[in-house]
Tab-separated table of C-alpha atoms and ligand atoms in Angstrom:
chain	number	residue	atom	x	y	z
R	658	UNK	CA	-37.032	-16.300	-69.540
R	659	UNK	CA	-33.497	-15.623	-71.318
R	660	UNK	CA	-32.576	-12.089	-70.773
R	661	UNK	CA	-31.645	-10.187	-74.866
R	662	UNK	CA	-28.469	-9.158	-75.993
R	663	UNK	CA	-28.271	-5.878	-75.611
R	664	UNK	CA	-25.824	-3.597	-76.747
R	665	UNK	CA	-24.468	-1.072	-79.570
R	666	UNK	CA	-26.171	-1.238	-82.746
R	667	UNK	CA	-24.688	0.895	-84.765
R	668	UNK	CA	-21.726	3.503	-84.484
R	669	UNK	CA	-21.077	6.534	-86.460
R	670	UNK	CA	-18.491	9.365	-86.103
R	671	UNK	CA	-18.333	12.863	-86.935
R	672	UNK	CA	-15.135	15.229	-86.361
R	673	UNK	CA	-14.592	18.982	-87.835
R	674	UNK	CA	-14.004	20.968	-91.303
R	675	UNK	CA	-10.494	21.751	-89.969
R	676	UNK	CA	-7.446	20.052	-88.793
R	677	UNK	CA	-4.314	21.464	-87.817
R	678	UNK	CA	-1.188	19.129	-88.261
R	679	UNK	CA	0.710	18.625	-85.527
R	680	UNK	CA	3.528	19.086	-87.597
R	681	UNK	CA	2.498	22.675	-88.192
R	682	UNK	CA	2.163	22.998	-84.573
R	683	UNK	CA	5.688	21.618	-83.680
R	684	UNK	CA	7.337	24.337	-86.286
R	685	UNK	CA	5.403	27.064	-84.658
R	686	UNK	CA	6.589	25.918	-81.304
R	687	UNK	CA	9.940	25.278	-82.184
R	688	UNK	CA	9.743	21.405	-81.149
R	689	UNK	CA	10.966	18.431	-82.359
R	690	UNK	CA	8.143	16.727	-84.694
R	691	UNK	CA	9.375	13.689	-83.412
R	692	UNK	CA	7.860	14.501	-79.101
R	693	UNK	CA	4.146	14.832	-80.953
R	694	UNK	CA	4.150	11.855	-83.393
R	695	UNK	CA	6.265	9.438	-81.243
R	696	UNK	CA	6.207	10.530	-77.896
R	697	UNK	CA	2.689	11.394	-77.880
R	698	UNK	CA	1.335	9.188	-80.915
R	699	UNK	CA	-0.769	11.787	-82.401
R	700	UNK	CA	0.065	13.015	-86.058
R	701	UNK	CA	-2.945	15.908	-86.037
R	702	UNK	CA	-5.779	17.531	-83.659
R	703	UNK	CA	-9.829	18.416	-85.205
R	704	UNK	CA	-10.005	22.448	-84.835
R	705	UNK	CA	-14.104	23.333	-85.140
R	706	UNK	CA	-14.964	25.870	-87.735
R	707	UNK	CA	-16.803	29.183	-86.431
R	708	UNK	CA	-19.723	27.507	-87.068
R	709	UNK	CA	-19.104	24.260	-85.803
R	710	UNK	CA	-19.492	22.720	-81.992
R	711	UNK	CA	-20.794	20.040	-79.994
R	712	UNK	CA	-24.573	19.646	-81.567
R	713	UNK	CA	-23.282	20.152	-84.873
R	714	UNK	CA	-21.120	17.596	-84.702
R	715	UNK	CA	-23.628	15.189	-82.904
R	716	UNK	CA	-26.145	16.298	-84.933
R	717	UNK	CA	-24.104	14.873	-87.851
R	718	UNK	CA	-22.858	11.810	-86.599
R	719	UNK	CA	-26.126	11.114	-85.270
R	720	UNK	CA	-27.947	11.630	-88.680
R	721	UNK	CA	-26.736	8.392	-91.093
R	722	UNK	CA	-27.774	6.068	-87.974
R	723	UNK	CA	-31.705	8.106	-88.255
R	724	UNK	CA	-31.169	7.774	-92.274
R	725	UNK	CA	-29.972	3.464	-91.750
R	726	UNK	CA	-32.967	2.665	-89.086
R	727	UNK	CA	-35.513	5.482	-88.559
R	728	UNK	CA	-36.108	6.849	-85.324
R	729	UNK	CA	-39.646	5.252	-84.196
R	730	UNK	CA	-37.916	3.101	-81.536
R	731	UNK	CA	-35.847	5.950	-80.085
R	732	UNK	CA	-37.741	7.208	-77.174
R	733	UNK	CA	-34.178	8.333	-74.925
R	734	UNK	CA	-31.559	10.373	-76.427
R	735	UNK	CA	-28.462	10.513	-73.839
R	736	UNK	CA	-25.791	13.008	-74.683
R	737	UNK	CA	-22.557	12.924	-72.889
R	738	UNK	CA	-20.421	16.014	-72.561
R	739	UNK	CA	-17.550	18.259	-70.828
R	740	UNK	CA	-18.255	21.216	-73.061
R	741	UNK	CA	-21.485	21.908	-73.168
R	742	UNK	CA	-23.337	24.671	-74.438
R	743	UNK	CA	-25.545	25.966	-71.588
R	744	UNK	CA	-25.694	25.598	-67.961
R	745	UNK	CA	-29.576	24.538	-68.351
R	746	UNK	CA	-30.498	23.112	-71.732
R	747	UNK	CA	-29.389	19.774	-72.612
R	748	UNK	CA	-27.617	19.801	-76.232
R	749	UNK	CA	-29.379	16.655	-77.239
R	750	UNK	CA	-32.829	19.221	-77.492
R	751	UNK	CA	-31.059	21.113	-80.385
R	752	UNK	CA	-29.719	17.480	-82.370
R	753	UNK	CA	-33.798	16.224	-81.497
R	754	UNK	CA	-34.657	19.287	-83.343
R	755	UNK	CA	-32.183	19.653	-85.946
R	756	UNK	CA	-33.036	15.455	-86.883
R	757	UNK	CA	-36.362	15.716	-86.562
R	758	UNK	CA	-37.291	13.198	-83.799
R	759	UNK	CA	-40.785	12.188	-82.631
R	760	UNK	CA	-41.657	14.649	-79.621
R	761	UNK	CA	-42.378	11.345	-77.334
R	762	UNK	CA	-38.609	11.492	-76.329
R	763	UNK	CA	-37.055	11.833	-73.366
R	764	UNK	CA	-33.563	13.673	-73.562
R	765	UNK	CA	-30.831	14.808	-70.821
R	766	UNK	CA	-27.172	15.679	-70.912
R	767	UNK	CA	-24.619	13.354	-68.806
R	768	UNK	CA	-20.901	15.492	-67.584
R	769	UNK	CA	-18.213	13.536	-65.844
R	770	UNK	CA	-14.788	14.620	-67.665
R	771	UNK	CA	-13.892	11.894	-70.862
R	772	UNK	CA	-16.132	8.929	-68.955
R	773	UNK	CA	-19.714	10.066	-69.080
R	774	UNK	CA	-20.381	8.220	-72.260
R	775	UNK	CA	-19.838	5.417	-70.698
R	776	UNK	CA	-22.292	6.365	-67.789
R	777	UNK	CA	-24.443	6.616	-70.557
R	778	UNK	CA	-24.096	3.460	-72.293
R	779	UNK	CA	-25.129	1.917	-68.947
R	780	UNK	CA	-28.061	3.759	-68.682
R	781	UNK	CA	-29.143	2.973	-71.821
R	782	UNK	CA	-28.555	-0.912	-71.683
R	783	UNK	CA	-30.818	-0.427	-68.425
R	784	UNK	CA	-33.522	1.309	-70.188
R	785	UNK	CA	-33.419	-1.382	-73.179
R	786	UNK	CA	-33.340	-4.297	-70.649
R	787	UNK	CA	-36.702	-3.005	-69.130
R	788	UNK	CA	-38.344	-2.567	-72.275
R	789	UNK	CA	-36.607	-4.483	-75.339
R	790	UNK	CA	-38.977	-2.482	-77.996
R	791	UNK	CA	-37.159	0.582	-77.178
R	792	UNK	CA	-34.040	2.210	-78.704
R	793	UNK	CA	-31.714	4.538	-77.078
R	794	UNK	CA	-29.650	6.755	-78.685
R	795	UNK	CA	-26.758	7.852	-76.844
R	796	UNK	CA	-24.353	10.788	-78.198
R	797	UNK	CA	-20.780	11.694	-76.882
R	798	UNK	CA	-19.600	15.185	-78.379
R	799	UNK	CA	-16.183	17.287	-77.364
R	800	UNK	CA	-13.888	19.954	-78.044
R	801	UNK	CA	-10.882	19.282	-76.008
R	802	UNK	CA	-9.437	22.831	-75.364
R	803	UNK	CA	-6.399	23.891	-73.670
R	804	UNK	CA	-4.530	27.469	-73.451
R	805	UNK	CA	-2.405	27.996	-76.194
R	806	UNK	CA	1.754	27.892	-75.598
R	807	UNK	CA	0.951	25.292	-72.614
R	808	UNK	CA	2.268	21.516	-72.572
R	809	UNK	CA	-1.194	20.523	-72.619
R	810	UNK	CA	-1.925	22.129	-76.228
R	811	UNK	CA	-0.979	19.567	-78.712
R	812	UNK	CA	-3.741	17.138	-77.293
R	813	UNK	CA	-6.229	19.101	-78.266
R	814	UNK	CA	-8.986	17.919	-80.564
R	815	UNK	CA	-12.651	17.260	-81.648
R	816	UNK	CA	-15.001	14.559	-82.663
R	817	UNK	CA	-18.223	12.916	-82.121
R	818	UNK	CA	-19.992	9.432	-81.839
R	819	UNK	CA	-23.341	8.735	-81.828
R	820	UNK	CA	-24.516	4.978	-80.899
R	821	UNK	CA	-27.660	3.534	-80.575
R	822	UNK	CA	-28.158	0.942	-77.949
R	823	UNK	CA	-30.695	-1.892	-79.070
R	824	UNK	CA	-31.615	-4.924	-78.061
R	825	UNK	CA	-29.981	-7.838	-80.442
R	826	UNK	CA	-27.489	-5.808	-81.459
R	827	UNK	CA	-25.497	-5.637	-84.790
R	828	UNK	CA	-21.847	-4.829	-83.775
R	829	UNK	CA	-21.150	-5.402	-79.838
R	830	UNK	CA	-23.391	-7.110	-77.303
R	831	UNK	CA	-22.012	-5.502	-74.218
R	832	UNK	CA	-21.855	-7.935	-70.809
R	833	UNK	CA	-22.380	-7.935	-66.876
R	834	UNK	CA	-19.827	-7.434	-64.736
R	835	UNK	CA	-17.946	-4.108	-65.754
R	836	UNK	CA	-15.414	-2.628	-63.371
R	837	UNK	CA	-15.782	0.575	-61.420
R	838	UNK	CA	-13.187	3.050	-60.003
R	839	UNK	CA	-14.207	6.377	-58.343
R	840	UNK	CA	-11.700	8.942	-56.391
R	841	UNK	CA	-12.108	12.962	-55.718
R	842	UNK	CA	-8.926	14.399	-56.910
R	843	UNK	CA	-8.091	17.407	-59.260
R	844	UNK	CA	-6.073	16.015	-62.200
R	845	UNK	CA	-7.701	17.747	-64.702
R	846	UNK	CA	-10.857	20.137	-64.589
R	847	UNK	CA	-13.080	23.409	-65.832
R	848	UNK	CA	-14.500	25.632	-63.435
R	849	UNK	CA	-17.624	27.127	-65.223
R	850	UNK	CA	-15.772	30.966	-65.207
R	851	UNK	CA	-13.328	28.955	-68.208
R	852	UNK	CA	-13.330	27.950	-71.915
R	853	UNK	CA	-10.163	25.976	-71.299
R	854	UNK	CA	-9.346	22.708	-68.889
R	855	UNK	CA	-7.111	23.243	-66.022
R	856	UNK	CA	-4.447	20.756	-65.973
R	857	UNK	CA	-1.589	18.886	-64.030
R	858	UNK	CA	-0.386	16.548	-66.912
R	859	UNK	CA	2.084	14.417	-65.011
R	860	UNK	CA	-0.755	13.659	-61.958
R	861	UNK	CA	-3.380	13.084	-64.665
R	862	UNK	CA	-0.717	10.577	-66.382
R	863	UNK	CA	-0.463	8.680	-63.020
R	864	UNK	CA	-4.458	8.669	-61.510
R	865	UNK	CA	-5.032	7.346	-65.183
R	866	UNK	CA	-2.991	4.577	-64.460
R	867	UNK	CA	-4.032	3.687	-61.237
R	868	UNK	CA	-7.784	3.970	-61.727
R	869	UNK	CA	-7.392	1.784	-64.959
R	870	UNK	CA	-5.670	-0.886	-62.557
R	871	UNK	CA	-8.087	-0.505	-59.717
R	872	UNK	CA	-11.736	-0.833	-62.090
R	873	UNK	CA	-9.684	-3.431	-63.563
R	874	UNK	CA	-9.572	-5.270	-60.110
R	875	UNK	CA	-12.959	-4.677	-59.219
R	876	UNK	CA	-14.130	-6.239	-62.746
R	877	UNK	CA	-11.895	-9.489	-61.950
R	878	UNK	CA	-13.796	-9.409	-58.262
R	879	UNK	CA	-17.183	-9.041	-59.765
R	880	UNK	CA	-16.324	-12.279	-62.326
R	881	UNK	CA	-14.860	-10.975	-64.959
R	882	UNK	CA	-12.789	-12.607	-67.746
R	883	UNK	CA	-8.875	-12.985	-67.705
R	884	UNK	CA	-7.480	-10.340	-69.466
R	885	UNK	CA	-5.670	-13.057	-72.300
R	886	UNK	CA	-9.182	-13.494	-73.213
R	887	UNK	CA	-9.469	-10.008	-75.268
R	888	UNK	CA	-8.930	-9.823	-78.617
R	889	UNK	CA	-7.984	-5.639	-78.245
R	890	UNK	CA	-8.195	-2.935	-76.013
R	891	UNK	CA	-10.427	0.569	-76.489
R	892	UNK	CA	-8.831	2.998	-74.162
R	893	UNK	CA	-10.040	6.469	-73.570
R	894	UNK	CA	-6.949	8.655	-75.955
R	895	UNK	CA	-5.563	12.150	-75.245
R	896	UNK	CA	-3.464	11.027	-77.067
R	897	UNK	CA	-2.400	7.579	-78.373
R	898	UNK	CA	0.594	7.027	-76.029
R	899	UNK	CA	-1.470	7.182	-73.197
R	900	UNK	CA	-3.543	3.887	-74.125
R	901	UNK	CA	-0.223	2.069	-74.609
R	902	UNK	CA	1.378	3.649	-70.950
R	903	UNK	CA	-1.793	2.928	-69.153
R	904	UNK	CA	-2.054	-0.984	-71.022
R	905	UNK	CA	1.868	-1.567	-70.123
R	906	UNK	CA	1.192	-0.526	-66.751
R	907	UNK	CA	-2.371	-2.938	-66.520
R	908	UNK	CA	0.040	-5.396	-67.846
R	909	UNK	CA	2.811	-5.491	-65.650
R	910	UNK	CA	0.336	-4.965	-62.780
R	911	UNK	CA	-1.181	-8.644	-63.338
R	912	UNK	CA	2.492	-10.176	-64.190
R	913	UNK	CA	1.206	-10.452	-68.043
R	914	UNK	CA	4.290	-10.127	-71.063
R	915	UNK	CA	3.752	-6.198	-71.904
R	916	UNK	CA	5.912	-6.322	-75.038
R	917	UNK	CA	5.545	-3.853	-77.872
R	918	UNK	CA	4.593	-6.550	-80.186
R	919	UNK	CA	1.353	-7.705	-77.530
R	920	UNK	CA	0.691	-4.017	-76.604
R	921	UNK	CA	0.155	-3.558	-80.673
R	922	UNK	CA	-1.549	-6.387	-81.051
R	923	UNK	CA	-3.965	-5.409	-78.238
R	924	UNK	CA	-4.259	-1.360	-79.082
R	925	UNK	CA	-2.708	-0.526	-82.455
R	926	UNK	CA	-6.017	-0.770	-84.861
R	927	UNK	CA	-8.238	0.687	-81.775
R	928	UNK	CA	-5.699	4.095	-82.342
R	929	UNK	CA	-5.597	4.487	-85.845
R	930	UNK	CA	-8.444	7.341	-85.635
R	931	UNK	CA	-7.709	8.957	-82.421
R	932	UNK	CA	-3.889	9.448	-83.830
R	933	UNK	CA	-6.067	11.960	-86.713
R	934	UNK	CA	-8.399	13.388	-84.160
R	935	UNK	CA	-6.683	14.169	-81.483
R	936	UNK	CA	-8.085	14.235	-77.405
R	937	UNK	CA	-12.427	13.769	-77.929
R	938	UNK	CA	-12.904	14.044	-74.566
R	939	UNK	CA	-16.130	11.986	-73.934
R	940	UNK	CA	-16.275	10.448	-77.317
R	941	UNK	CA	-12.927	8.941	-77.130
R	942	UNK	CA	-13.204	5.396	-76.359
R	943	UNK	CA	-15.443	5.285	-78.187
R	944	UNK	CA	-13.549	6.379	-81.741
R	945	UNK	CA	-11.152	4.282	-80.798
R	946	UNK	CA	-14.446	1.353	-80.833
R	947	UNK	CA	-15.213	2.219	-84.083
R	948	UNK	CA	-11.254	2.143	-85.455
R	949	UNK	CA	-11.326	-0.767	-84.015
R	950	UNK	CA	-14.220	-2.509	-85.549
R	951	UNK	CA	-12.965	-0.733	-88.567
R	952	UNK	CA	-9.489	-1.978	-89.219
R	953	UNK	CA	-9.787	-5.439	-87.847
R	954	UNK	CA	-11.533	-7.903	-89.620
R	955	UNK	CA	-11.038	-11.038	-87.434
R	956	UNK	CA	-13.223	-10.124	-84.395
R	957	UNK	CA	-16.649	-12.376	-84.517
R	958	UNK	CA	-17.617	-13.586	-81.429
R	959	UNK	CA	-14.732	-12.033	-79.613
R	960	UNK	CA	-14.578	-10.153	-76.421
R	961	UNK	CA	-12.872	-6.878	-76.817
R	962	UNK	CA	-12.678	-4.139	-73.481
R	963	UNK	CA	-13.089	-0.660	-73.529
R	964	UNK	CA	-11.820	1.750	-70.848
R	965	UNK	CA	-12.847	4.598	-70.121
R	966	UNK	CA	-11.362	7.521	-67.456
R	967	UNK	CA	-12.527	10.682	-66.654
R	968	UNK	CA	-10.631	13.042	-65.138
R	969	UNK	CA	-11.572	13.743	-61.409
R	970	UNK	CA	-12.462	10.816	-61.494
R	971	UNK	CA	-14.340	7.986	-63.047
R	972	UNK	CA	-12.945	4.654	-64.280
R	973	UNK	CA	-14.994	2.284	-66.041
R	974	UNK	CA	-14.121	-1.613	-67.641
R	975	UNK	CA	-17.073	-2.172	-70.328
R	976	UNK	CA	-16.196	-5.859	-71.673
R	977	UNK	CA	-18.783	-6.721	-74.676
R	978	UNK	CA	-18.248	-9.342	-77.535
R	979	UNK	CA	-18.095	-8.369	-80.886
R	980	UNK	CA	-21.630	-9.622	-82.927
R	981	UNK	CA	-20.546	-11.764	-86.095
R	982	UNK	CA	-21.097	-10.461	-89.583
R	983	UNK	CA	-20.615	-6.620	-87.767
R	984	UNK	CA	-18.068	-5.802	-90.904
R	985	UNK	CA	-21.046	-5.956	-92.728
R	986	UNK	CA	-22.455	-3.010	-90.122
R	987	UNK	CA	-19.396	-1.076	-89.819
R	988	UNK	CA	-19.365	2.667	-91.613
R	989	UNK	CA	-15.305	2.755	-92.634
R	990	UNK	CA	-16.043	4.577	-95.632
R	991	UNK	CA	-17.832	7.495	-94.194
R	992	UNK	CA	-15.669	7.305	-91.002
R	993	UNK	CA	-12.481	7.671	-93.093
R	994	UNK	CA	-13.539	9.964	-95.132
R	995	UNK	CA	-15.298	12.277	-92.293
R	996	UNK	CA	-11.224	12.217	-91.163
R	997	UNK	CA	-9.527	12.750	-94.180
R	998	UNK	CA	-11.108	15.093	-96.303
R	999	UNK	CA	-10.411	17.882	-93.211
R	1000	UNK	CA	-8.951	21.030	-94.856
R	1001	UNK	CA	-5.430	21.554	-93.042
R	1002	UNK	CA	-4.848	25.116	-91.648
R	1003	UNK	CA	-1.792	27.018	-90.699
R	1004	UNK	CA	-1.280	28.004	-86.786
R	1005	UNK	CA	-2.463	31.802	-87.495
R	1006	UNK	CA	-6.030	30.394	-88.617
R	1007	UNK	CA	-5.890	27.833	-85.428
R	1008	UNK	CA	-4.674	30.887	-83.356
R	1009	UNK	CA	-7.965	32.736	-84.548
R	1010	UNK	CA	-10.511	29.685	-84.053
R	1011	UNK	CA	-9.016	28.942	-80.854
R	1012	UNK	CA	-9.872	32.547	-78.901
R	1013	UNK	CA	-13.217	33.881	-80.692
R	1014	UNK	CA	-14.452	36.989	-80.034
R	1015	UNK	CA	-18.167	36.280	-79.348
R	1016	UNK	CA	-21.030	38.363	-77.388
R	1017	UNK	CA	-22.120	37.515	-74.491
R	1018	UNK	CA	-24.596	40.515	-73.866
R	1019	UNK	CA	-27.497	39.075	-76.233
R	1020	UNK	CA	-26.500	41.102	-78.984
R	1021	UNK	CA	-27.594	39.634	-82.483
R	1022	UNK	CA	-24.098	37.959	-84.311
R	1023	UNK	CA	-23.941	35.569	-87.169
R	1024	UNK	CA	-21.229	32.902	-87.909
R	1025	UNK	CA	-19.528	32.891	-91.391
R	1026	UNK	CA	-20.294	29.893	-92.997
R	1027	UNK	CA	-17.687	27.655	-93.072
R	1028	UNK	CA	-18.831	23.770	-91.808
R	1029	UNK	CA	-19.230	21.336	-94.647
R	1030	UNK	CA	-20.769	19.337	-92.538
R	1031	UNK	CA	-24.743	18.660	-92.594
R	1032	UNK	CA	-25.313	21.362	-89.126
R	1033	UNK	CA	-24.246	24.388	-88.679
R	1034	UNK	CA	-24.354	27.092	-85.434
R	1035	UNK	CA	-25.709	29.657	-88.118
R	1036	UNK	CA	-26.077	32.774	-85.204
R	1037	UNK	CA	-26.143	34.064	-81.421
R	1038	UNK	CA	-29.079	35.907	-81.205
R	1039	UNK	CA	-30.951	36.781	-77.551
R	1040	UNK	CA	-28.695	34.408	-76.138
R	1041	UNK	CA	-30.169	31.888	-78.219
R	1042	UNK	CA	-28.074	29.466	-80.537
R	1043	UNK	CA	-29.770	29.200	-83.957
R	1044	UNK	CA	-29.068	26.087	-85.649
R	1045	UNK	CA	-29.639	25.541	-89.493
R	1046	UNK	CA	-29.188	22.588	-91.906
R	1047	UNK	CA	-27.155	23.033	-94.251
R	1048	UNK	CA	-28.452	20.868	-97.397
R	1049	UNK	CA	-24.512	18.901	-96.828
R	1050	UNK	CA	-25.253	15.268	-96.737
R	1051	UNK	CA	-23.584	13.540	-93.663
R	1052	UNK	CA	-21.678	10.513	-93.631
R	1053	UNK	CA	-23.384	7.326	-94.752
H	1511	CAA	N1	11.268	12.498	-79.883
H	1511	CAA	C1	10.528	11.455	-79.412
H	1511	CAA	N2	9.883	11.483	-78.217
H	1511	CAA	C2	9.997	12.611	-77.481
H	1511	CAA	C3	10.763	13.717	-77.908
H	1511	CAA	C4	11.401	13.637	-79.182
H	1511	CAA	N3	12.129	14.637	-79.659
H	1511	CAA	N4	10.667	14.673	-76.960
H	1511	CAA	C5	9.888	14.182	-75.966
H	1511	CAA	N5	9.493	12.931	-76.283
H	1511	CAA	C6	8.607	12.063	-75.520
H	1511	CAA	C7	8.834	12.084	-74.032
H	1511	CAA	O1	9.865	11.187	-73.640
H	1511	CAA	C8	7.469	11.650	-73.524
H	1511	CAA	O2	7.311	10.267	-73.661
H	1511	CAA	P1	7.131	9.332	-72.373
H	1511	CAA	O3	6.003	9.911	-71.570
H	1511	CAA	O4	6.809	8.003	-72.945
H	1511	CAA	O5	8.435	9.416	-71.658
H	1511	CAA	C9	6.503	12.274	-74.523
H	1511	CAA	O6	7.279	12.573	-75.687
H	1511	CAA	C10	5.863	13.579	-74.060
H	1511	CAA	O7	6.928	14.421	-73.652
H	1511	CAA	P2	6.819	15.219	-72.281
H	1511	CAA	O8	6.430	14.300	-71.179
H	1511	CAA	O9	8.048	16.034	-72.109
H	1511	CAA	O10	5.602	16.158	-72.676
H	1511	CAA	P3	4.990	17.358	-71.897
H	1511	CAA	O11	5.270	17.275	-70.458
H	1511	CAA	O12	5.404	18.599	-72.601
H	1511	CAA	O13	3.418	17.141	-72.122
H	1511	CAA	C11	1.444	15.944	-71.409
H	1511	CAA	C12	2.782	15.867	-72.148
H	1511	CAA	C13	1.687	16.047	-69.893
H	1511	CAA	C14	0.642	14.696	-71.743
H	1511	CAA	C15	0.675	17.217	-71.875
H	1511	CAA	O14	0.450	17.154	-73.267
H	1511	CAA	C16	-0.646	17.403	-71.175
H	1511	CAA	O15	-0.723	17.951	-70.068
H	1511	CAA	N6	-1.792	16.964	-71.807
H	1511	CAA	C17	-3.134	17.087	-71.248
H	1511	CAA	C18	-3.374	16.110	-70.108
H	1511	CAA	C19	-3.577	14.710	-70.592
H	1511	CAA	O16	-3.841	14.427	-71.758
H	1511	CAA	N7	-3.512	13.758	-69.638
H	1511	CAA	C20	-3.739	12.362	-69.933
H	1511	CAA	C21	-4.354	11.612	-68.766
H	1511	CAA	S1	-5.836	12.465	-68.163
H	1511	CAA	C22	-7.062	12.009	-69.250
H	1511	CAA	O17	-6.938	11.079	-69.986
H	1511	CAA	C23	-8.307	12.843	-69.288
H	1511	CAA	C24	-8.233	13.749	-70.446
H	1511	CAA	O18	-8.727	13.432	-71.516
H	1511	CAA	C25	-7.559	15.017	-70.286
């Protein structure tokens, strides 16, 4: 019997109401423009309203795929996360309820730094192999936080992806081997007691690196294709520089030309959305997927890799080949628009969505409504979240 294609089926994105430029950012520091947009390759960062977060913006990136191919077939939703909202309750209960999803569902929430998405992605193609009938729909939502004044906070950011995994898919049919990478070290991290990461920027710079050339070696060990065989590269993004550093170094590491002109060629259209969005966190690789598939229009039947770290930490080499006719799939409108039509805000505004001042003792407290997005956290009440629509359409 010949095993399906299985893979992603369709991709959507969702980000914030607000962006602050990084621009804005540099003047407020007192720094060169010039160290964000070309040392770093970012240009501005997603800020969440008050009443925006994680399952708001899953929620809405999640909704046009239920609105394109109903949700009968879904019976997993897998949502991948570093922020979540509670200690106990996966966030993919609140999207289930805020789309409306058949109650024969089963739904859990995946944490290991930026990679768990990918974890997920596995999972899914697992649970799709055993039973082809089913869909799986697999969400990766972040706010990448860090403490205001450090080196760490113009990566900041916010977006969200939600993908469902099919078999005979539309846009990627993903492939056996992948390449694995695993090592305990403390590059980057949240103990529970924070709202911010904790992080050494150089060593995360460098165990990115290596783990991206280690899974790389194990995926060449397990059979995998030569890397002149990809037609681009989606690397996880904090920021777009670090796809290009880590590619160089994957380069040089296999004796490969690592010229700016191939390291364009292979990353360049894969960065165009991250550059907007700033660090996603979970959901990164997976932006840069959809840029990608978005701004490239010469991809049938090629194989394109995605790689995806997690701080910690996690390495993963996902190889898939892209379906033919997937431009006619592919949401650019919506997924530009979702980026550009943020309202910009000045650093006093950031400064004040940044640190909110929110109960923690139960107390009742609603959020000003400020989202135009479809989702919105409308209060804290008994240490409940209370999630409304809000009659917005999302993306289509
Ligand atoms: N014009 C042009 N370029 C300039 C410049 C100027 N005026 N001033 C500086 N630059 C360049 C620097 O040369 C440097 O480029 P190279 O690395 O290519 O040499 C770049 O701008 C950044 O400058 P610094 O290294 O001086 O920046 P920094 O030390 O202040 O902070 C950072 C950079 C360490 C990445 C920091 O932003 C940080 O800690 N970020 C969070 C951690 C992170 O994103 N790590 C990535 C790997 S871990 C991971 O991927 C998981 C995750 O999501 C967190």
């Amino acid at each position: 019997m010949t095993e399906p294609a299985i893979g992603i089926h369709d991709l959507s994105l969702a980000t914030t109401h607000y962006r602050l430029d990084l621009a804005t950012l540099a003047h407020h520091l007192g720094t060169d423009p010039a160290k964000f947009h070309t040392g770093l390759g970012q240009d501005a960062m997603s800020v969440p309203a008050a009443d925006e977060d994680i399952v708001t913006m899953a929620a809405a990136a999640a909704r046009p795929i239920i609105d394109r191919h109903g949700a009968d077939r879904i019976r997993t939703i897998l949502f991948a996360t570093e922020t979540g909202v509670d200690q106990s309750k996966a966030a993919g209960l609140y999207v289930h309820g805020l789309l409306g999803l058949p109650s024969a569902c089963r739904i859990v929430e995946l944490k290991q730094a930026c990679y768990s998405a990918t974890a997920a992605l596995q999972f899914a193609t697992a649970l799709v192999a055993r039973d082809p009938t089913q869909q799986v729909l697999v969400l990766a939502s972040d706010i990448a936080k860090y403490e205001r004044g450090t080196a760490a906070e113009a990566t900041q950011g916010a977006a969200a992806v939600a993908m469902l995994v099919t078999a005979d898919p539309r846009l990627l049919r993903l492939e056996v081997p992948s390449g694995v990478f695993s090592a305990d070290i403390s590059d980057f991290w949240r103990p529970n007691y924070r709202s911010e990461a904790v992080v050494d920027g150089r060593a995360s710079i460098t165990a990115y690196q290596k783990a991206t050339v280690e899974a790389w070696n194990d995926y060449r060990r397990h059979g995998g294709r030569d890397l002149s065989e990809f037609a681009a590269f989606c690397y996880h993004q904090p920021f777009t520089n670090m796809a290009y550093k880590a590619h160089r170094h994957l380069l040089e590491s296999t004796g490969a030309a690592a010229g700016a002109a191939d390291l364009d060629t292979a990353l360049a259209a894969a960065a165009v959305y991250n550059r907007a969005l700033g660090n996603s966190y979970s959901a990164s690789a997976y932006l840069a997927l959809a840029s990608l598939l978005d701004h490239r229009d010469d991809l049938d039947q090629r194989p394109v890799a995605i790689i995806s770290y997690g701080s910690g930490s996690v390495a993963e080499i996902l190889s898939g080949v892209i379906v033919p006719g997937y431009r006619n799939h592919v949401r650019t409108a919506a997924n530009t628009n979702a980026i550009d039509l943020r309202e910009p805000i000045g650093y006093a505004r950031y400064e004040e969505l940044h640190d909110p001042e929110l109960p923690d003792d139960g107390s009742h407290h609603e959020l000003p409504a400020e989202t135009s997005g479809p989702y919105r956290l409308a209060a804290l009440t008994g240490h409940k979240r209370i999630y409304q629509p809000t009659g917005r359409p999302a993306g289509t």
